[in-house]
Coordinates of C-alpha atoms and ligand atoms in Angstrom, one line a residue:
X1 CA 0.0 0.0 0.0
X2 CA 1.8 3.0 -1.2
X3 CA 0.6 5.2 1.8
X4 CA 2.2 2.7 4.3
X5 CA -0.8 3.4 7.2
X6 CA -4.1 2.8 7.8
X7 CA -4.6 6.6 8.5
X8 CA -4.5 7.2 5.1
X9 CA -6.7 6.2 2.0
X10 CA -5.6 7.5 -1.6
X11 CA -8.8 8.5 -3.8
X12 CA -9.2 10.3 -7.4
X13 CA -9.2 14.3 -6.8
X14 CA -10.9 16.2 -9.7
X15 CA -7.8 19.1 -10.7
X16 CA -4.7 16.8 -8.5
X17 CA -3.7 13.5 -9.2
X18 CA -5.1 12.1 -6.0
X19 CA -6.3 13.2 -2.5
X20 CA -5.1 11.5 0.9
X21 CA -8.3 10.8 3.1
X22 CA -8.1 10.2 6.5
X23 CA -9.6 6.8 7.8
X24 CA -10.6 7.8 11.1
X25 CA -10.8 10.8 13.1
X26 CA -8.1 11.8 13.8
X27 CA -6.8 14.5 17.3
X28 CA -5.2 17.5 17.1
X29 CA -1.6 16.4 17.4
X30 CA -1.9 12.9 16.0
X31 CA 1.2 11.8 13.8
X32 CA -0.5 11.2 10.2
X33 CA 2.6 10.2 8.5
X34 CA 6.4 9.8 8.7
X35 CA 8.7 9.6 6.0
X36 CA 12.5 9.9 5.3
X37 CA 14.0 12.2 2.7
X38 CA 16.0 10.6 -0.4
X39 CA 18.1 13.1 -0.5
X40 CA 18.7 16.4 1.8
X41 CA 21.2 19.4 1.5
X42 CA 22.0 21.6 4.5
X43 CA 21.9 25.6 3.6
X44 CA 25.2 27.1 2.9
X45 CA 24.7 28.8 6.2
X46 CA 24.7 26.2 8.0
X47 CA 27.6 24.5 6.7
X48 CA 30.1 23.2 9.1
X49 CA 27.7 23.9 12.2
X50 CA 25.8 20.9 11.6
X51 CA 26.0 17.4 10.9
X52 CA 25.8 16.9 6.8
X53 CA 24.5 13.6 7.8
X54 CA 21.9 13.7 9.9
X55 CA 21.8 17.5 10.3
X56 CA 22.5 18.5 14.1
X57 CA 24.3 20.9 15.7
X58 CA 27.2 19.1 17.9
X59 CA 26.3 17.9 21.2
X60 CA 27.7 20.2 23.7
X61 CA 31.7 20.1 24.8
X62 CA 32.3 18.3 20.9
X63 CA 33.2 19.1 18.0
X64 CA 32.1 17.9 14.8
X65 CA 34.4 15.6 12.4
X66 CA 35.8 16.6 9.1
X67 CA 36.0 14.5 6.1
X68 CA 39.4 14.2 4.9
X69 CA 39.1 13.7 1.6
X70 CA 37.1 16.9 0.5
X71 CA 37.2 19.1 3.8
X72 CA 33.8 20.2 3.2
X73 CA 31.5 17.6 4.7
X74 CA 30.9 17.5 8.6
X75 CA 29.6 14.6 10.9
X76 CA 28.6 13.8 14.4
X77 CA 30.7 10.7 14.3
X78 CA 32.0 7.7 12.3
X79 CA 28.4 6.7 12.3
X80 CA 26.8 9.3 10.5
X81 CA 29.9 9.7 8.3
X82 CA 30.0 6.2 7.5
X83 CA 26.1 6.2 6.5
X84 CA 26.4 9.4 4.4
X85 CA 29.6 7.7 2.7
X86 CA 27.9 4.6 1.7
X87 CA 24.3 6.5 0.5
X88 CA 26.3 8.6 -1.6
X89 CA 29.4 11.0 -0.7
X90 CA 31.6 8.4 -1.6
X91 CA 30.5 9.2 -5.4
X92 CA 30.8 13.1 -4.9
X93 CA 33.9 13.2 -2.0
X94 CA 36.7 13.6 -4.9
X95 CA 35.3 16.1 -7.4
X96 CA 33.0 18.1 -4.4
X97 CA 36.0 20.8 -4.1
X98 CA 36.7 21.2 -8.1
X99 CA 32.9 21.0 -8.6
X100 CA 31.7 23.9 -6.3
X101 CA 34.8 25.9 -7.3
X102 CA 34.0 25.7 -10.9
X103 CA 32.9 29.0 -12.3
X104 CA 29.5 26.8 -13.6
X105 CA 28.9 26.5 -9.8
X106 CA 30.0 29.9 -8.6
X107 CA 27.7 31.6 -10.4
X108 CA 24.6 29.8 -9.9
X109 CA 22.1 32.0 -7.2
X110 CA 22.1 30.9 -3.7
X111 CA 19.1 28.9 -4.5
X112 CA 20.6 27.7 -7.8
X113 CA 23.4 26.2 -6.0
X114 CA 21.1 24.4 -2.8
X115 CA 19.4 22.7 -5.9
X116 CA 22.5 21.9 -7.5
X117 CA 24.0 20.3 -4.9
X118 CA 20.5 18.5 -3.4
X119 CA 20.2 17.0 -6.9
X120 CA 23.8 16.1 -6.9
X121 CA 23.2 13.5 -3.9
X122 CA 20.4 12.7 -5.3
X123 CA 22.2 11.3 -8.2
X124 CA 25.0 9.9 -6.1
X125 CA 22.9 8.1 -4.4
X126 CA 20.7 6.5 -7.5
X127 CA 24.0 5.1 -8.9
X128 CA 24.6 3.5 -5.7
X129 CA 21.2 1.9 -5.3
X130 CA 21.5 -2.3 -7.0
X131 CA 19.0 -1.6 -9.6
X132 CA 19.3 2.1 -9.9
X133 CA 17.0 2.5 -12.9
X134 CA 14.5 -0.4 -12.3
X135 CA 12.8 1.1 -9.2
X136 CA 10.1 -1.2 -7.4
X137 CA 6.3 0.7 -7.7
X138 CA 6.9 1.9 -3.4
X139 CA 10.6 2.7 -3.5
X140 CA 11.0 6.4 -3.0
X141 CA 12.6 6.4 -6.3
X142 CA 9.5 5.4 -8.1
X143 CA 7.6 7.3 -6.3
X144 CA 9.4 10.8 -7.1
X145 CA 9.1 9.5 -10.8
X146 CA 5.4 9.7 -10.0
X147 CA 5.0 12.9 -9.2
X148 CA 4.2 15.6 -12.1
X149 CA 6.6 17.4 -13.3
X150 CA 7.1 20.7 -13.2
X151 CA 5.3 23.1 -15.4
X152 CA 8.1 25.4 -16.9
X153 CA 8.8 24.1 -20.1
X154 CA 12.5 23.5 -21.2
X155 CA 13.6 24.1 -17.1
X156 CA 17.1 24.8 -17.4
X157 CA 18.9 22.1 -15.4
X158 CA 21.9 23.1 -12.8
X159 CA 25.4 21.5 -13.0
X160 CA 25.6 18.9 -11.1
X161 CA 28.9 17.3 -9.2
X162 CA 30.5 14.6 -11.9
X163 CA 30.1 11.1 -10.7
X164 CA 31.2 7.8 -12.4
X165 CA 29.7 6.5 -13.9
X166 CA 28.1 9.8 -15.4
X167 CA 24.2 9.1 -15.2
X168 CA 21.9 9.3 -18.2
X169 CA 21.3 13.0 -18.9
X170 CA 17.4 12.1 -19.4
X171 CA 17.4 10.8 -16.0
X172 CA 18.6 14.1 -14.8
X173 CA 16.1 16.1 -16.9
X174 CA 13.6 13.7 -15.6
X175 CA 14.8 13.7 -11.8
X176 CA 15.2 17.8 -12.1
X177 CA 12.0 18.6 -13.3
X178 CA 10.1 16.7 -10.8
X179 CA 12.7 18.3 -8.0
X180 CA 11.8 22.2 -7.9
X181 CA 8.3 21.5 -7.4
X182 CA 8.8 19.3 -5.4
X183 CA 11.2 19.7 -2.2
X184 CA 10.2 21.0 1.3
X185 CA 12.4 23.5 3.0
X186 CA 13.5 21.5 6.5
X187 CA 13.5 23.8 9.9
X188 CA 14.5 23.2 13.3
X189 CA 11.9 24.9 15.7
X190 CA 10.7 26.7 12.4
X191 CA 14.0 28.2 11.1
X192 CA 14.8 26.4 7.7
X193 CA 18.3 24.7 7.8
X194 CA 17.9 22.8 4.7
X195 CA 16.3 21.8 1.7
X196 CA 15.1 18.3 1.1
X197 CA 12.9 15.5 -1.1
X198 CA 10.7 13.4 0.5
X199 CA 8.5 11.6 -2.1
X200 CA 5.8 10.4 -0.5
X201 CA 5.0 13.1 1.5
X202 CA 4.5 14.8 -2.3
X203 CA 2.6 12.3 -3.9
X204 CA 0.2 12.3 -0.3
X205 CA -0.3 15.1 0.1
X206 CA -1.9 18.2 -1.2
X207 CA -1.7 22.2 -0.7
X208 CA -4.1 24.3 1.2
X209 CA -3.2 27.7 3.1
X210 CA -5.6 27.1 5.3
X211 CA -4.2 23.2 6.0
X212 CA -5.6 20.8 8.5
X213 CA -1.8 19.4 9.1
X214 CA 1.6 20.4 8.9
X215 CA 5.4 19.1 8.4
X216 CA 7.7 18.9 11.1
X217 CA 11.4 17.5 10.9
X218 CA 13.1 14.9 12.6
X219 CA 17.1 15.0 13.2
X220 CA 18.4 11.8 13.9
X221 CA 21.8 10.1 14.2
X222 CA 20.7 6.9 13.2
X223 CA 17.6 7.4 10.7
X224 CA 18.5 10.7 9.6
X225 CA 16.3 13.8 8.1
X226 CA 12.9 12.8 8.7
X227 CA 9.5 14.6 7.8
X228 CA 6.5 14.1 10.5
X229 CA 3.2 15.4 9.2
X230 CA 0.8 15.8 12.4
X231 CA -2.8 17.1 12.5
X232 CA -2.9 20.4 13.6
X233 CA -6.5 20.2 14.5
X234 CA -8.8 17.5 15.2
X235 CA -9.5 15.8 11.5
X236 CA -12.7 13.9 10.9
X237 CA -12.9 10.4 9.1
X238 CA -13.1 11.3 5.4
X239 CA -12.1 14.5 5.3
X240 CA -8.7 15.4 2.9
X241 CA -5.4 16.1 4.5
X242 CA -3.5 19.1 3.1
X243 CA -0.4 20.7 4.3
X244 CA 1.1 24.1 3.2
X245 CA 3.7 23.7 0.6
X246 CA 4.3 27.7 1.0
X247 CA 4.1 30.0 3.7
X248 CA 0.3 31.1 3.8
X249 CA 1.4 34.6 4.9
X250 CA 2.1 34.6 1.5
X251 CA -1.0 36.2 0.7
X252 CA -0.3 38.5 -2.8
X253 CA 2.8 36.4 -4.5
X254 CA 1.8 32.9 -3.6
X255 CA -1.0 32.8 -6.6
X256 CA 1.7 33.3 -9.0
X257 CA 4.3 30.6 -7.4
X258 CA 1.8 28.1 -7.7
X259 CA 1.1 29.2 -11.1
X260 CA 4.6 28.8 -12.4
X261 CA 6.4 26.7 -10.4
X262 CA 3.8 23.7 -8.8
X263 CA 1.6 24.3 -12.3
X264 CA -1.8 24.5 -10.0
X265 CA -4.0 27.5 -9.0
X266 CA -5.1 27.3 -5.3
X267 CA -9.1 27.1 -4.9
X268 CA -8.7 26.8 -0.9
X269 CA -11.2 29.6 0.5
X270 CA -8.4 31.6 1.5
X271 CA -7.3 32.1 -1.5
X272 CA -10.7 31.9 -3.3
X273 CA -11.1 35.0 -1.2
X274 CA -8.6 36.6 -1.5
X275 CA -9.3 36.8 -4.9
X276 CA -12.4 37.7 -4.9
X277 CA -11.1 41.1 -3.2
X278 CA -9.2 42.4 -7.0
X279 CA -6.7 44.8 -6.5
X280 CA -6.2 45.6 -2.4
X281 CA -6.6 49.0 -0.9
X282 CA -3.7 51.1 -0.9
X283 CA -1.7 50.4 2.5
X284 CA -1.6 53.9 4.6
X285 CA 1.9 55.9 4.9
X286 CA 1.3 57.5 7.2
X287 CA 2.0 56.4 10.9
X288 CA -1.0 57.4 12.6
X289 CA -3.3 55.6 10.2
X290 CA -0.8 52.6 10.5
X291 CA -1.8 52.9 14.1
X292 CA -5.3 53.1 13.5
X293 CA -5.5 50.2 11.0
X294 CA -3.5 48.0 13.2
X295 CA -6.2 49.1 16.5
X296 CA -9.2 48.4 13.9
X297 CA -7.5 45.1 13.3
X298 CA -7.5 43.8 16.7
X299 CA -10.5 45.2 17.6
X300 CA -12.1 43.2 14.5
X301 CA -10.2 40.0 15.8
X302 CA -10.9 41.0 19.1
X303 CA -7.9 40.2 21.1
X304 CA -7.5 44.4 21.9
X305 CA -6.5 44.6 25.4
X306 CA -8.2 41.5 26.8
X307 CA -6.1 38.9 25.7
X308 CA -4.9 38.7 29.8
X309 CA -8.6 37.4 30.2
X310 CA -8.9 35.0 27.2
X311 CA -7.7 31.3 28.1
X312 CA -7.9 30.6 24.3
X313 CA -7.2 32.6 21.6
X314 CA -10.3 34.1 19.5
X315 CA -11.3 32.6 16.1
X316 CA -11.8 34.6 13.2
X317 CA -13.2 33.8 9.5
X318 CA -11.2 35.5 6.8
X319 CA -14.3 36.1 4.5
X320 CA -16.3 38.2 7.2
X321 CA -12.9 41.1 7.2
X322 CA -14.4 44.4 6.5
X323 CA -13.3 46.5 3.4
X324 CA -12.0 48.7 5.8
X325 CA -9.3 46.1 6.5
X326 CA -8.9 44.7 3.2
X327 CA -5.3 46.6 3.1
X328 CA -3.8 44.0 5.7
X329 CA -3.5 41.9 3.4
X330 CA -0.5 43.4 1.3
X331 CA 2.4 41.2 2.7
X332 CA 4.2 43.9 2.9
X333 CA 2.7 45.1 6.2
X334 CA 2.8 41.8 7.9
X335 CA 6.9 42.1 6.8
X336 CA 6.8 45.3 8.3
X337 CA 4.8 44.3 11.8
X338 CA 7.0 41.8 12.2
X339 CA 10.4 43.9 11.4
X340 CA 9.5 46.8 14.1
X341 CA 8.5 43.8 16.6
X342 CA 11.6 42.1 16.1
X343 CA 13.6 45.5 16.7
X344 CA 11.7 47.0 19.2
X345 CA 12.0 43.9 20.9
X346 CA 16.0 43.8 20.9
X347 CA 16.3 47.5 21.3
X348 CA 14.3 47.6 24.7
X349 CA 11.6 49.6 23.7
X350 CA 9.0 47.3 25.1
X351 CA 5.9 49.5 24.6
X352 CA 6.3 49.8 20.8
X353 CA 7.1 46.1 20.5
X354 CA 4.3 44.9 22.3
X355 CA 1.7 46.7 20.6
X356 CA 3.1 46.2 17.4
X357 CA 3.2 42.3 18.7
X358 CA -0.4 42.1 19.8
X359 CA -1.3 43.5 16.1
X360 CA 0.8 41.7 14.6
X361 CA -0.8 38.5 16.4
X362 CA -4.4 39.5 15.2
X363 CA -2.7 39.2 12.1
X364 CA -1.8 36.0 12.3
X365 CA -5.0 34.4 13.9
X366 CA -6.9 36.4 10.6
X367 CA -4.6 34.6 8.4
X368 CA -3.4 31.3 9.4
X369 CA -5.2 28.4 10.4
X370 CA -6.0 27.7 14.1
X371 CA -2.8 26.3 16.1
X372 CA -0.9 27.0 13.3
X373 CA 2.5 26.8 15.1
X374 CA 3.8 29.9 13.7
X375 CA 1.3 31.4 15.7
X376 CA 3.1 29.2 19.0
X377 CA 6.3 31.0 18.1
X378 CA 4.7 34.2 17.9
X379 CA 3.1 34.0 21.6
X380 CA 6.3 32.8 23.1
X381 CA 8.3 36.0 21.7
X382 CA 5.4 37.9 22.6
X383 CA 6.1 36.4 26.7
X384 CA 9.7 36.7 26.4
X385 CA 9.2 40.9 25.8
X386 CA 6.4 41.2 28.4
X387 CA 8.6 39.5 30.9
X388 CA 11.8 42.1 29.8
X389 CA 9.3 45.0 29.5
X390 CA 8.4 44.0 33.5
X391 CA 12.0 43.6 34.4
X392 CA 13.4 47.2 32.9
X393 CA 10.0 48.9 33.5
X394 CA 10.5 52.1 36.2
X395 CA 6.2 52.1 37.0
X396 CA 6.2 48.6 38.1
X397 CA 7.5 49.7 42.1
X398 CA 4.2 48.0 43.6
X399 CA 4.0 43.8 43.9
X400 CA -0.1 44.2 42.4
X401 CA 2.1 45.4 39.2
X402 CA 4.4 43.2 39.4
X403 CA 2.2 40.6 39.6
X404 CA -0.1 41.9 36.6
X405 CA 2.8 41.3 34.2
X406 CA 3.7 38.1 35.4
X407 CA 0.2 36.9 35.0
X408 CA 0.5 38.6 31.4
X409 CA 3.2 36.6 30.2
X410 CA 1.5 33.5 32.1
X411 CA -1.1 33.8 29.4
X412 CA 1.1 34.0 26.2
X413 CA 3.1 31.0 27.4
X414 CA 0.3 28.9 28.1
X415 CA -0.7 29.8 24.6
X416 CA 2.0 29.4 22.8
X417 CA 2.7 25.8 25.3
X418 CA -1.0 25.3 23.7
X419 CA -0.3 25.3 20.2
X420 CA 3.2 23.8 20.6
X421 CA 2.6 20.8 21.9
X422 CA 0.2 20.0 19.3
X423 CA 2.4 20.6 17.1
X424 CA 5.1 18.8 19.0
X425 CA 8.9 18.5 19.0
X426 CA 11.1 19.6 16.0
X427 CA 14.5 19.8 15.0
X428 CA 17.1 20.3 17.8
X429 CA 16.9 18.8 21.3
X430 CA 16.2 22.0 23.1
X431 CA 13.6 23.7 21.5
X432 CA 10.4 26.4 22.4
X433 CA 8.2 23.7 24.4
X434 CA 11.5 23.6 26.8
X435 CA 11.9 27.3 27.2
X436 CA 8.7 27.6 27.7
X437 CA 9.3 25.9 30.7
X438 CA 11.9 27.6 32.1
X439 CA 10.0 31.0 31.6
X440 CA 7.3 29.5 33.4
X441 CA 9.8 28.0 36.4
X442 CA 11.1 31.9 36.6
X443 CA 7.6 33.4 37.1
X444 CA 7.2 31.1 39.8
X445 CA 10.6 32.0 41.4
X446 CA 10.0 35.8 40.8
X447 CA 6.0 34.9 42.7
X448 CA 8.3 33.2 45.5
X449 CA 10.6 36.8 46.2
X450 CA 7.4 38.6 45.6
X451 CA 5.5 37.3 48.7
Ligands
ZN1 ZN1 25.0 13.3 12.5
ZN2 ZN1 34.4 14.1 1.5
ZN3 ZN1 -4.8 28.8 -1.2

């Protein structure tokens, strides 16, 4: 059974090749699927901080080790060097240096060269398989084959490391053009550190920005990059499981990147909507009606000043937005919310960054689905500046304060624990869920001195 579960049921879908069905009702939280990636390539960035293997950062007090023969590839250990060796840098090791110093290479865009070198292993790894060209109908292999290609005719292909033996160039045309369309960014708590293909989480699923699951990774010495799709809200028996292939805050340019590079147009409401609306409303320059659009926002989403009361976070449909607020939904203002939080925040003025948080969280709860975890990450940045604002603030000289602001930031983190957990561990060892913790064990302490 190609979906390897018996959470999952494949059936005919009238525009996509097929739809995955759930089998059963499934929780918020459940684990719908988990698949490994056939190939994986970390980000330039990230080079030499983590394993190329299995894609950690060192454990503390060691150091990573570096392959001798090319000096560019890193590992935990012998293990994950020795696995990486035999599934396919042992076909790239020599050439790697000459390759990605070759003026072919050096002037391929950043994202040129990610592809370049994902597809690379890829083909490494193909000529190390027995039957490289004679996949079995559930080997990942075949099931990348499956997939549609991509739309852009005569795609022009990357250079790609010289292995021997040299591959068929078709099966590079054929492997490239179902690649672009067709490989997931991979993030540790949410920050992308790669870029990999996982077949079957392709030919499963399909897109929705306003999806009833999501992809989390998996980093692990001895299986590897690993994709976890969980529910990210209770699912019903029979309905269709979608995840987001692109960042649904991408409300303006996603319609074209789906147009020319998956070769689909998005008919999920959010963007049947969205389109409905034509050409959006002008965004205000200046910064008292920025103000007064972002108050109307959160008064529309209601979560204005009496979040501290709210246990959960409100709910609000996308299609009942007034005109009035039809502007929010140039990205360009979400891009700039969330550029003044993020420096307000650092800088220590507390009073811009939390209001401009707060909107900035209406924004979110408009736009993404519920207990989308970007939302989780959100709320916890939101309690770590409400617990500096406290600490630096001069007015807060009484305990009934004091004690205000600690409750506060109670609230975010319990909402931001909330949505985290359902969306459950990623990446790294010590991630949000665990901070999240220690904030809370410090507002107990700080209760403790208080009284
Ligand atoms: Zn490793
Ligand atoms: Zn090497
Ligand atoms: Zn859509």
């Amino acid at each position: 059974m190609l979906t390897g579960n018996d959470t999952l049921r494949l059936i005919p879908h009238p525009k996509a090749v097929n739809q995955a069905i759930s089998t059963k009702n499934l929780d918020a939280g459940s684990l719908i699927l988990s698949t490994p990636s056939i190939a994986a390539v970390l980000l330039a960035t990230q080079k030499s901080r983590r394993c190329d293997a299995c894609f950690r950062l060192p454990a503390d007090g060691t150091s990573l080790r570096r392959c001798t023969g090319c000096g560019s590839y890193w590992y935990c250990d012998v293990d994950c060097q020795t696995k990486q060796w035999h599934a396919h840098h042992k076909r790239i090791c020599k050439n790697y240096t000459k390759f990605t110093a070759s003026p072919a290479f050096q002037s391929l865009q950043v994202h040129e060269k990610t592809d370049s070198l994902l597809l690379s292993h890829l083909l490494a790894h193909l000529s190390l398989l027995p039957t490289p060209y004679a996949p079995e109908d559930s080997s990942p292999l075949s099931i990348l084959l499956s997939l549609l290609p991509s739309p852009v005719p005569d795609v022009s292909i990357p250079p790609v490391c010289p292995i021997s033996p040299a591959p068929l160039p078709d099966l590079v045309r054929i492997l490239y053009t179902r690649f672009g369309n067709n490989n997931f960014a991979i993030h540790s708590h949410l920050t992308t550190i790669g870029h990999g293909v996982f077949p079957l989480a392709s030919r499963l699923f399909n897109h929705s920005c306003v999806p009833n699951a999501a992809a989390r990774y998996s980093l692990s010495p001895s299986h590897g990059v690993g994709m976890e799709v969980v529910a990210i809200r209770d699912i019903p028996s029979g309905e269709q499981i979608c995840i987001p292939y692109l960042d649904p805050a991408m409300t303006q340019s996603r319609h074209q990147i789906f147009e020319l590079t998956y070769g689909f147009r998005c008919d999920c409401s959010s963007c049947l909507y969205i389109r409905s609306l034509g050409t959006l409303p002008e965004l205000p320059t200046e910064p008292t009606e920025l103000d007064d659009l972002g108050r109307q926002l959160r008064e529309f989403v209601g979560i204005k000043d009496a979040l501290l009361l709210a246990p959960t976070l409100p709910t609000k449909s996308l299609e009942s937005t007034p005109s009035s607020l039809h502007a929010v939904f140039h990205e360009a203002y979400m891009s700039s919310l969330s550029e003044t939080f993020s420096r307000c925040s650092h800088d220590g003025e507390y009073d811009i960054a939390l209001d401009t948080g707060i909107t900035l969280l209406a924004l979110y709860i408009l736009i993404y689905p519920s207990n989308y975890p970007q939302i989780g990450m959100h709320l916890l940045e939101l309690a770590k500046t409400q617990s500096n604002a406290g600490i630096v603030s001069p007015n807060l000289s009484t305990a009934e304060k004091r004690s205000r602001v600690r409750e506060q930031t109670r609230v975010y983190l319990s909402l931001a624990c909330f949505i985290l957990q359902i969306y459950g561990p990623e990446g790294d060892d010590v991630g949000p869920l665990q901070e999240i913790k220690i904030l809370e064990d410090l507002l107990i302490e700080e209760v403790a001195v208080d009284t």
